PDB file of N, CA and C in Angstrom:
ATOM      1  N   UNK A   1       0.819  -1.198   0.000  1.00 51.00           N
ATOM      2  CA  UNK A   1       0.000   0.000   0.000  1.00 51.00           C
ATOM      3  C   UNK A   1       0.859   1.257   0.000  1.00 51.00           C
ATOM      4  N   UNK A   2       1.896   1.077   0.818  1.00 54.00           N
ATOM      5  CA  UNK A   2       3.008   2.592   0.755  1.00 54.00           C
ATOM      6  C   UNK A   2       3.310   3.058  -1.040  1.00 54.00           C
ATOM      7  N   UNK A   3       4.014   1.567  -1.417  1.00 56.00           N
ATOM      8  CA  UNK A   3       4.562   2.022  -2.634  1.00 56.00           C
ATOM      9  C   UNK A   3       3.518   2.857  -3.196  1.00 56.00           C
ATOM     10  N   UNK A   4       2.249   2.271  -3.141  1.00 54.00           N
ATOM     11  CA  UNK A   4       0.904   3.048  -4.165  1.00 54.00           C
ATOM     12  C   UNK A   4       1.443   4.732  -3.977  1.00 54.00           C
ATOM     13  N   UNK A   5       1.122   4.266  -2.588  1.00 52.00           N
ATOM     14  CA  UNK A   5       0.815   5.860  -2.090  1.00 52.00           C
ATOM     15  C   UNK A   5       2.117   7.039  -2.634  1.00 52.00           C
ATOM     16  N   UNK A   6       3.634   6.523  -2.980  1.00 58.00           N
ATOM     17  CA  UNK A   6       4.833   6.858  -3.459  1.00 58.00           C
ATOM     18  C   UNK A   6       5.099   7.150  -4.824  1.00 58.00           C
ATOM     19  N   UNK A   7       4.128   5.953  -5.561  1.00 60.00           N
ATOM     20  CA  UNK A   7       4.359   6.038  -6.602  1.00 60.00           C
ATOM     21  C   UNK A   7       3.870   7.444  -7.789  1.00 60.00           C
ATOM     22  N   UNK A   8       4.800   7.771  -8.717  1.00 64.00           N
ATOM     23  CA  UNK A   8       4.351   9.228  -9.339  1.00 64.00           C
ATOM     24  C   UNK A   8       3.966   8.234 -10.713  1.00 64.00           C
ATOM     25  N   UNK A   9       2.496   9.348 -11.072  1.00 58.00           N
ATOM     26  CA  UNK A   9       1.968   9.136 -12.182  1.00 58.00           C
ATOM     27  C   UNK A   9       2.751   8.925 -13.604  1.00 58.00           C
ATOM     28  N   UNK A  10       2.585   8.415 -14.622  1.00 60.00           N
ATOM     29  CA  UNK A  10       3.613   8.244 -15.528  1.00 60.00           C
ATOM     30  C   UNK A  10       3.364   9.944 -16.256  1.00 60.00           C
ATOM     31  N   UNK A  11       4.780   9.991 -16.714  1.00 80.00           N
ATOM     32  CA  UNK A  11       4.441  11.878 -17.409  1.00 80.00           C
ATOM     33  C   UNK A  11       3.941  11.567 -19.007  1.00 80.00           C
ATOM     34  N   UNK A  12       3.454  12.549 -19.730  1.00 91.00           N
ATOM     35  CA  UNK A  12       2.505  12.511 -20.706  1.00 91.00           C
ATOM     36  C   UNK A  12       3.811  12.284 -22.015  1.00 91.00           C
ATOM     37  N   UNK A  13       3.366  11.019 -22.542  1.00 94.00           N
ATOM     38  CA  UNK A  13       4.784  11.303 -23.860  1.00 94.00           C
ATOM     39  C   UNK A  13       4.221  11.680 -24.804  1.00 94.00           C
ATOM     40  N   UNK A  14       5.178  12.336 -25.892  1.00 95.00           N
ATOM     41  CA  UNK A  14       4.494  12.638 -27.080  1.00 95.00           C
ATOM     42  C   UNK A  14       5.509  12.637 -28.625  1.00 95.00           C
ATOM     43  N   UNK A  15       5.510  11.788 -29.218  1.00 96.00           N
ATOM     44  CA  UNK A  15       6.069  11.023 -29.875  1.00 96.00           C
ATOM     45  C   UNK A  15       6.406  12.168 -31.026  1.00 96.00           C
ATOM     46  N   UNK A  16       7.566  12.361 -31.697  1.00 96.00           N
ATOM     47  CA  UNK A  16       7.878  13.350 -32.674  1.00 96.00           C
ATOM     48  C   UNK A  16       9.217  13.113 -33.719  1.00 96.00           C
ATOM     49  N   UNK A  17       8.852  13.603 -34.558  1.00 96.00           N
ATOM     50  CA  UNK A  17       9.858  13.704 -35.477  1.00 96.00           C
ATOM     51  C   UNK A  17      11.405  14.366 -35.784  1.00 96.00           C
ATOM     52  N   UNK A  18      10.600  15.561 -34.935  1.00 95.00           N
ATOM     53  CA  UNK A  18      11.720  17.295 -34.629  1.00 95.00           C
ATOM     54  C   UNK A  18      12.583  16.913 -33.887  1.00 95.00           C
ATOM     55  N   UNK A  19      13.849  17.609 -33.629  1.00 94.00           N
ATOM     56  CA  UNK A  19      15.068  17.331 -32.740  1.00 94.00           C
ATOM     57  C   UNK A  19      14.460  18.626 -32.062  1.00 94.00           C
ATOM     58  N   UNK A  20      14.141  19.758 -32.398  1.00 96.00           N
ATOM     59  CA  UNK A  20      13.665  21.092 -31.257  1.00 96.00           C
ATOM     60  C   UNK A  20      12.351  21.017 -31.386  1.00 96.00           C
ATOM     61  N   UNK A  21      12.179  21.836 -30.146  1.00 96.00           N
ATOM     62  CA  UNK A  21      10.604  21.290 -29.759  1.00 96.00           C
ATOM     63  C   UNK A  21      10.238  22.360 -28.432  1.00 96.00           C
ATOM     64  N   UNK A  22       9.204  23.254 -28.174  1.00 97.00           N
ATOM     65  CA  UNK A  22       9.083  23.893 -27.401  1.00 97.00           C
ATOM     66  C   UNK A  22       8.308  23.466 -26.618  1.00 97.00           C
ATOM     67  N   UNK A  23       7.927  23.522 -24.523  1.00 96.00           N
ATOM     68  CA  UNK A  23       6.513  23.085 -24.058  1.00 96.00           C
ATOM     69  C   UNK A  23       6.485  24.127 -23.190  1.00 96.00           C
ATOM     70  N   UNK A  24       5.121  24.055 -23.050  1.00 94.00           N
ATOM     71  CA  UNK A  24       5.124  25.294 -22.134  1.00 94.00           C
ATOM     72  C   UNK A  24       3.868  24.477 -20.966  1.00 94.00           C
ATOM     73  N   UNK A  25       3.872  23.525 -21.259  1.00 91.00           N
ATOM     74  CA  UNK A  25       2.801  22.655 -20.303  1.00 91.00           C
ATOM     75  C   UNK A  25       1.334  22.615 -20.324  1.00 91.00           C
ATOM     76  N   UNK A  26       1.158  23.252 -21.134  1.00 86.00           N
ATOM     77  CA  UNK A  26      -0.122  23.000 -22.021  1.00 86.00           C
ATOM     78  C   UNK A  26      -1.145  23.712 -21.265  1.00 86.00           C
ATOM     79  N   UNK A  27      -2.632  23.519 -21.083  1.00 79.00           N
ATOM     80  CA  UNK A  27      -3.675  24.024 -20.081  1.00 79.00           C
ATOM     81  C   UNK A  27      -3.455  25.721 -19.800  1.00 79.00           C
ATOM     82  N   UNK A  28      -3.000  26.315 -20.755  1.00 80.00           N
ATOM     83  CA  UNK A  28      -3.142  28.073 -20.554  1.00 80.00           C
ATOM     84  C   UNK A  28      -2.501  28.391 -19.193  1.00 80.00           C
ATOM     85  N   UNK A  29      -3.525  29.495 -18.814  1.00 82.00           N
ATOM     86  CA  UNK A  29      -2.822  29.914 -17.250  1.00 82.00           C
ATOM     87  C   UNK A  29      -2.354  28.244 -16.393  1.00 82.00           C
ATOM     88  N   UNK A  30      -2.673  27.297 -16.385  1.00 83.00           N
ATOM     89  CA  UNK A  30      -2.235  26.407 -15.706  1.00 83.00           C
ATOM     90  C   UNK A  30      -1.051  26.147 -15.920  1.00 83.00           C
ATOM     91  N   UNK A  31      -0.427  26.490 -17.067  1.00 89.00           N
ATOM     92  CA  UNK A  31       1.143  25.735 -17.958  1.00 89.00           C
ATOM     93  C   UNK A  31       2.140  26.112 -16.764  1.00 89.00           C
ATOM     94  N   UNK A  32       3.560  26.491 -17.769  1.00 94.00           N
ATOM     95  CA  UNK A  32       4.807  26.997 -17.190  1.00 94.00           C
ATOM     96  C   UNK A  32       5.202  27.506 -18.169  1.00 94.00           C
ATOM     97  N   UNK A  33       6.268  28.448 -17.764  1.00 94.00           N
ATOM     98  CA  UNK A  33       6.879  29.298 -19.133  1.00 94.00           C
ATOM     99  C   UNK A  33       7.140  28.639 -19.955  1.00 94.00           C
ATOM    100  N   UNK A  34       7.473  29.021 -21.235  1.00 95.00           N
ATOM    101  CA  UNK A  34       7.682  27.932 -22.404  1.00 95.00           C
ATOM    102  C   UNK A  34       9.205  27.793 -22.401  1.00 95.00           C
ATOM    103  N   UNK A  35       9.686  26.860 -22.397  1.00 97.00           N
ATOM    104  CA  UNK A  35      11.160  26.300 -22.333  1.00 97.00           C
ATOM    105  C   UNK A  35      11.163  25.738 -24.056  1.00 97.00           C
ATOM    106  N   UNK A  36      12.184  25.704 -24.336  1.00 98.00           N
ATOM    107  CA  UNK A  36      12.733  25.338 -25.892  1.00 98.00           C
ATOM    108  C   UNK A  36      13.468  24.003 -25.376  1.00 98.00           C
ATOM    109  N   UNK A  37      13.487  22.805 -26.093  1.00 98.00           N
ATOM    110  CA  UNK A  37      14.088  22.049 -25.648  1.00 98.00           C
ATOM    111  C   UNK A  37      14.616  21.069 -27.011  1.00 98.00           C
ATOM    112  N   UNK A  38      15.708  20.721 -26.526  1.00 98.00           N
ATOM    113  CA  UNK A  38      16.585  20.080 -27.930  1.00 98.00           C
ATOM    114  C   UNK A  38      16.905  18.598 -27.938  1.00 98.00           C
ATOM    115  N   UNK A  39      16.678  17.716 -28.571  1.00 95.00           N
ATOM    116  CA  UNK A  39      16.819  16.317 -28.206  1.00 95.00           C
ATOM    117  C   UNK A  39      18.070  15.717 -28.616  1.00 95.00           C
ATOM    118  N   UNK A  40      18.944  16.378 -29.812  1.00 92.00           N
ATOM    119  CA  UNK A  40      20.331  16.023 -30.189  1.00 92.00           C
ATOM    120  C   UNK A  40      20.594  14.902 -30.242  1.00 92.00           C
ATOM    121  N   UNK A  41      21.266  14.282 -30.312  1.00 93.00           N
ATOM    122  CA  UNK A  41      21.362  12.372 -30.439  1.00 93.00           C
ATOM    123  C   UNK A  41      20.587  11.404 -29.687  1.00 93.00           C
ATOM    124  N   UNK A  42      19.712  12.072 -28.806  1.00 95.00           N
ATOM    125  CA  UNK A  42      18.948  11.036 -27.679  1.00 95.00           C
ATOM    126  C   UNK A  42      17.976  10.785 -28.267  1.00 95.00           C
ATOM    127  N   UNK A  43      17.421   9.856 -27.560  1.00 95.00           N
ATOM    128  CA  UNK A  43      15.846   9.344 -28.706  1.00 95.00           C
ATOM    129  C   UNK A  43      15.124  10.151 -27.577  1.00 95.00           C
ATOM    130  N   UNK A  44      14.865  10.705 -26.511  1.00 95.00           N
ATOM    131  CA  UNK A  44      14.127  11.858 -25.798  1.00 95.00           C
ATOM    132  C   UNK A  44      14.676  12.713 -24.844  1.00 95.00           C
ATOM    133  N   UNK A  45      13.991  13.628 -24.567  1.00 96.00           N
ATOM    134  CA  UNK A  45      14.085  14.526 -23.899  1.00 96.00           C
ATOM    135  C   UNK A  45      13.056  14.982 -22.870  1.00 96.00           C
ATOM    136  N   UNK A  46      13.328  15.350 -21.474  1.00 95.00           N
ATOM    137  CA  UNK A  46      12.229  14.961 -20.977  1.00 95.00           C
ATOM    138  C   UNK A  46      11.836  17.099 -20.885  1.00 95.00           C
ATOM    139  N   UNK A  47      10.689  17.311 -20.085  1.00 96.00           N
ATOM    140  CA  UNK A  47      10.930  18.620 -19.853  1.00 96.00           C
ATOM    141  C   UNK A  47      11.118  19.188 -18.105  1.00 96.00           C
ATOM    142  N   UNK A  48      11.821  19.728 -17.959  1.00 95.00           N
ATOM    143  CA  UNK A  48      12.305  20.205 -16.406  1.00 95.00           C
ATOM    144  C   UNK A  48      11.330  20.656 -15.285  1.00 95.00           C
ATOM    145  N   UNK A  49       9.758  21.193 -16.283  1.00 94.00           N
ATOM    146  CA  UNK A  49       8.495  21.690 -15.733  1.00 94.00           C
ATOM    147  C   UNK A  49       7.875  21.084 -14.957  1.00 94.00           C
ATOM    148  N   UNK A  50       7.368  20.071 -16.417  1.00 93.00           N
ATOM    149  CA  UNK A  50       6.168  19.029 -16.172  1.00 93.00           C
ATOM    150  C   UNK A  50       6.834  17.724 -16.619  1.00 93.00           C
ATOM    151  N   UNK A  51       8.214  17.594 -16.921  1.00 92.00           N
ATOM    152  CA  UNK A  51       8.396  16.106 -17.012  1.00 92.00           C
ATOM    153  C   UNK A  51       7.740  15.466 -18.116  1.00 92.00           C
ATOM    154  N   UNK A  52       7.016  16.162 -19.016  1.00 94.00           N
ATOM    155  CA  UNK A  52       6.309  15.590 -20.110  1.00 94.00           C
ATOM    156  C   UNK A  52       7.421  15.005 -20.870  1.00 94.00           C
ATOM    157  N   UNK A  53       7.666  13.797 -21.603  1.00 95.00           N
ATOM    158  CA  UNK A  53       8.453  12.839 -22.044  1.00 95.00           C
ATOM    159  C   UNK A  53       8.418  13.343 -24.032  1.00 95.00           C
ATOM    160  N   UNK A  54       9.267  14.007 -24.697  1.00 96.00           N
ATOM    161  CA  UNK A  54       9.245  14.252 -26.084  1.00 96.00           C
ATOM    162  C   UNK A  54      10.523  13.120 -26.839  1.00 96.00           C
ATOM    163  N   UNK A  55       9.638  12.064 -27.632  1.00 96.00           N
ATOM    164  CA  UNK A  55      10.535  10.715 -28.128  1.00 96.00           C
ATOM    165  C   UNK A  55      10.142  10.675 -29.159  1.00 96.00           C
ATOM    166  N   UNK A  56      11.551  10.426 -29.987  1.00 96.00           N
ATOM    167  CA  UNK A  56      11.981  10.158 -31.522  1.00 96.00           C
ATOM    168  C   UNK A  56      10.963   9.819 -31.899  1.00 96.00           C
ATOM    169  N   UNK A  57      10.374   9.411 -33.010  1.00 96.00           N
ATOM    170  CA  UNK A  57       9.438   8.735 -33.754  1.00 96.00           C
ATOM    171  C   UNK A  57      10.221   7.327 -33.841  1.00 96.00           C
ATOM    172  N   UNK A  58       9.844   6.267 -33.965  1.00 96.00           N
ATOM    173  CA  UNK A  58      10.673   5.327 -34.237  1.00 96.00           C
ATOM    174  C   UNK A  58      11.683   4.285 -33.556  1.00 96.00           C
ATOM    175  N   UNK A  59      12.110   4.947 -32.308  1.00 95.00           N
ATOM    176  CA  UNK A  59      12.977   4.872 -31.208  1.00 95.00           C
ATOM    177  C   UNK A  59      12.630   4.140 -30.695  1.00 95.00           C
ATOM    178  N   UNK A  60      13.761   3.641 -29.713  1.00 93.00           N
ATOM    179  CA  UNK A  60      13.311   2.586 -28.330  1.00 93.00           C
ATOM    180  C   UNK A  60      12.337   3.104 -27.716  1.00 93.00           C
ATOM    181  N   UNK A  61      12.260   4.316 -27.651  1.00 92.00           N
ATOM    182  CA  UNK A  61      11.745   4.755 -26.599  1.00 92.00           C
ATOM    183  C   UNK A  61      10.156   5.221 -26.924  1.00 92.00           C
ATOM    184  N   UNK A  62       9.993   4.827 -27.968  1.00 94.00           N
ATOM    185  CA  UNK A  62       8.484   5.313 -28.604  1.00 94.00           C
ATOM    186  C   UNK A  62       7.390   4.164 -28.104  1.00 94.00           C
ATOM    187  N   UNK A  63       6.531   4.538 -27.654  1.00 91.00           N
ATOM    188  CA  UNK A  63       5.185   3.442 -26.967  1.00 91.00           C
ATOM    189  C   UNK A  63       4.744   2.947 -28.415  1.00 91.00           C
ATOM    190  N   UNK A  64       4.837   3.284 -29.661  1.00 89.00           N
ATOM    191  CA  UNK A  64       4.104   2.959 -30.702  1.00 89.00           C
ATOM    192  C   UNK A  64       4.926   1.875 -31.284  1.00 89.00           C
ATOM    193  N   UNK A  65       6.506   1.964 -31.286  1.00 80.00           N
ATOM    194  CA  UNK A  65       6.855   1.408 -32.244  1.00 80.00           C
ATOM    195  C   UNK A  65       6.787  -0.576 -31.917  1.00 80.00           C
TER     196      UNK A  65
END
């Protein structure tokens, strides 16, 4: 029952093509400033805000592939 209570929700991924990529956390006044974020050789990048998960298209790391 602890772990439940410990455990953090999984963050929102969103699967892409782009190596740059901006979030600003979506939901208007609810967001965070918009951060620019660059993925460079990694298959993702996560964001520093909201932790939202931005992955290669194609990649290990893609839920689709």
């Amino acid at each position: 029952m602890a772990d439940a209570a410990n455990s953090v929700p999984p963050s929102e991924i969103i699967v892409t093509d782009q190596h740059r990529m901006a979030c600003d956390g979506g939901g208007g006044a609810l967001g965070h400033p918009r951060v620019y974020l660059e993925m460079g050789q990694d298959d993702f990048v996560e964001c520093p805000y909201c932790d939202r998960r931005f992955v290669r298209t194609g990649s290990a790391e893609d839920p689709n592939a």
